[in-house]
Tab-separated table of C-alpha atoms in Angstrom:
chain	number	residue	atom	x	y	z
A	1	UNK	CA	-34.889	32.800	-72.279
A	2	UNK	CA	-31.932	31.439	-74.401
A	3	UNK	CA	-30.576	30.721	-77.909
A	4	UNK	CA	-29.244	27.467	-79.007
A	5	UNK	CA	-28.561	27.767	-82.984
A	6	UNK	CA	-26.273	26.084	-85.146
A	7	UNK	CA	-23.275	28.139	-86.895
A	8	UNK	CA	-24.025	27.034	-90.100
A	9	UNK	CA	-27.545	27.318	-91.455
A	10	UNK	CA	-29.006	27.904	-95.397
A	11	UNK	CA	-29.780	31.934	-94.942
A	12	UNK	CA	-27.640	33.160	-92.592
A	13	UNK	CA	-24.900	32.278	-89.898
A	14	UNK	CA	-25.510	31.421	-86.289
A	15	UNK	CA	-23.298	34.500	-85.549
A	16	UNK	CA	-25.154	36.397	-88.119
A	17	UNK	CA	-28.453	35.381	-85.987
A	18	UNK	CA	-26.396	36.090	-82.890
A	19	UNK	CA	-25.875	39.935	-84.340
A	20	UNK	CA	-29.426	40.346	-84.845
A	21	UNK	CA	-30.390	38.974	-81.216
A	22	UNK	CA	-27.851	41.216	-80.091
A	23	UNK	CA	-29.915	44.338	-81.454
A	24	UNK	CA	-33.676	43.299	-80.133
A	25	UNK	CA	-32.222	42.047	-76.537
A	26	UNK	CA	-28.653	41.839	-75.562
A	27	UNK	CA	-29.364	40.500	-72.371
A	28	UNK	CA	-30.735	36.907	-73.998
A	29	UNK	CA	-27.670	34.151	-73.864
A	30	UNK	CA	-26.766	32.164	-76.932
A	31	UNK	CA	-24.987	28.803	-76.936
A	32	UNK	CA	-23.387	28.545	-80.988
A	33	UNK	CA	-22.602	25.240	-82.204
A	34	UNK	CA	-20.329	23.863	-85.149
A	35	UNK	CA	-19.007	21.069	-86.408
A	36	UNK	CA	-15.872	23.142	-87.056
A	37	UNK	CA	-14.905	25.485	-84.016
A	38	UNK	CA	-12.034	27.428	-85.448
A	39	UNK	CA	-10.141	30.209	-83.849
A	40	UNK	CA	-12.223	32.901	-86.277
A	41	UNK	CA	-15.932	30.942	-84.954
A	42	UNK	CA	-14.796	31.487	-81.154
A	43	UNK	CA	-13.431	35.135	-81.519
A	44	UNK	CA	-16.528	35.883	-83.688
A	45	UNK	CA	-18.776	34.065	-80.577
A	46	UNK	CA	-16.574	35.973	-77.860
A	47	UNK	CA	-17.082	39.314	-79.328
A	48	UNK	CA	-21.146	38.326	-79.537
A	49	UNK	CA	-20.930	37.159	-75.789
A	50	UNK	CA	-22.004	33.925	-76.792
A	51	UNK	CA	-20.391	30.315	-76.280
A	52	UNK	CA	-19.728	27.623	-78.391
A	53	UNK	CA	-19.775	24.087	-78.604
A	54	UNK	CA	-18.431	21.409	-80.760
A	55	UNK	CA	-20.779	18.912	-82.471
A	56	UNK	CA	-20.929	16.315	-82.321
A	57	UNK	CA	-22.255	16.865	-78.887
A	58	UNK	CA	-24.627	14.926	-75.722
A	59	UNK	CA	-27.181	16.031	-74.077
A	60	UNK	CA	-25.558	16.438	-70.836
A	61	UNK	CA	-22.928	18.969	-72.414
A	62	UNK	CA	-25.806	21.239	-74.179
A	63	UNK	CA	-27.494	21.226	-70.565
A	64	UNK	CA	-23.997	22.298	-68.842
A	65	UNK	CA	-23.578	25.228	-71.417
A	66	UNK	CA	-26.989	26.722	-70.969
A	67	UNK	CA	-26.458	26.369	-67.025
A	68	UNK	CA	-22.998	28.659	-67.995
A	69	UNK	CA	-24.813	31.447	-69.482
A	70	UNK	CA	-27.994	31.688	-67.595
A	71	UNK	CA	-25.750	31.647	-64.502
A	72	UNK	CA	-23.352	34.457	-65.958
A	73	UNK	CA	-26.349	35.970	-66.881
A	74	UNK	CA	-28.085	35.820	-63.062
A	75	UNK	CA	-24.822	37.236	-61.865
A	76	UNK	CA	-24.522	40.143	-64.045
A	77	UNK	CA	-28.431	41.430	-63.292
A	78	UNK	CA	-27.504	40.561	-59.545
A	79	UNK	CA	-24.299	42.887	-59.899
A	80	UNK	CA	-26.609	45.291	-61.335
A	81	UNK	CA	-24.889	45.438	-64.663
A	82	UNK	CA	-27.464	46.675	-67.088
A	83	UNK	CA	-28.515	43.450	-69.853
């Protein structure tokens, strides 16, 4: 499983959704992604353990960025870090 969501959507934030994934399964990665990546979007995304990506984007970009956290991901359970 992963989370793709925009940062900016009518009822809540993409690192408001983030938050909220974060409480029901902590182990699921989320790729964030704005039309506006400031400095306060990718600290907000670090702290959430999520990644972000700058729109406009291509395909082959999403696909590399879900690869990232599913492998990070893969790694951590293999470490035995608890997710």
């Amino acid at each position: 499983d992963a989370v793709v969501s925009d940062e900016a959507m009518p009822e809540l934030t993409g690192s408001e959704l983030v938050h909220a994934i974060r409480a029901l399964r902590p182990d699921v990665p989320v790729v964030l992604m704005s039309g506006v990546v400031s400095p306060a979007l990718q600290e907000r995304a670090r702290e959430l353990g999520a990644d972000v990506l700058p729109k406009p984007l291509v395909s082959h970009e999403l696909a590399r960025a879900l690869a990232n956290v599913l492998r990070r991901r893969t790694r951590r359970a293999a470490s035995g870090e608890v997710i």
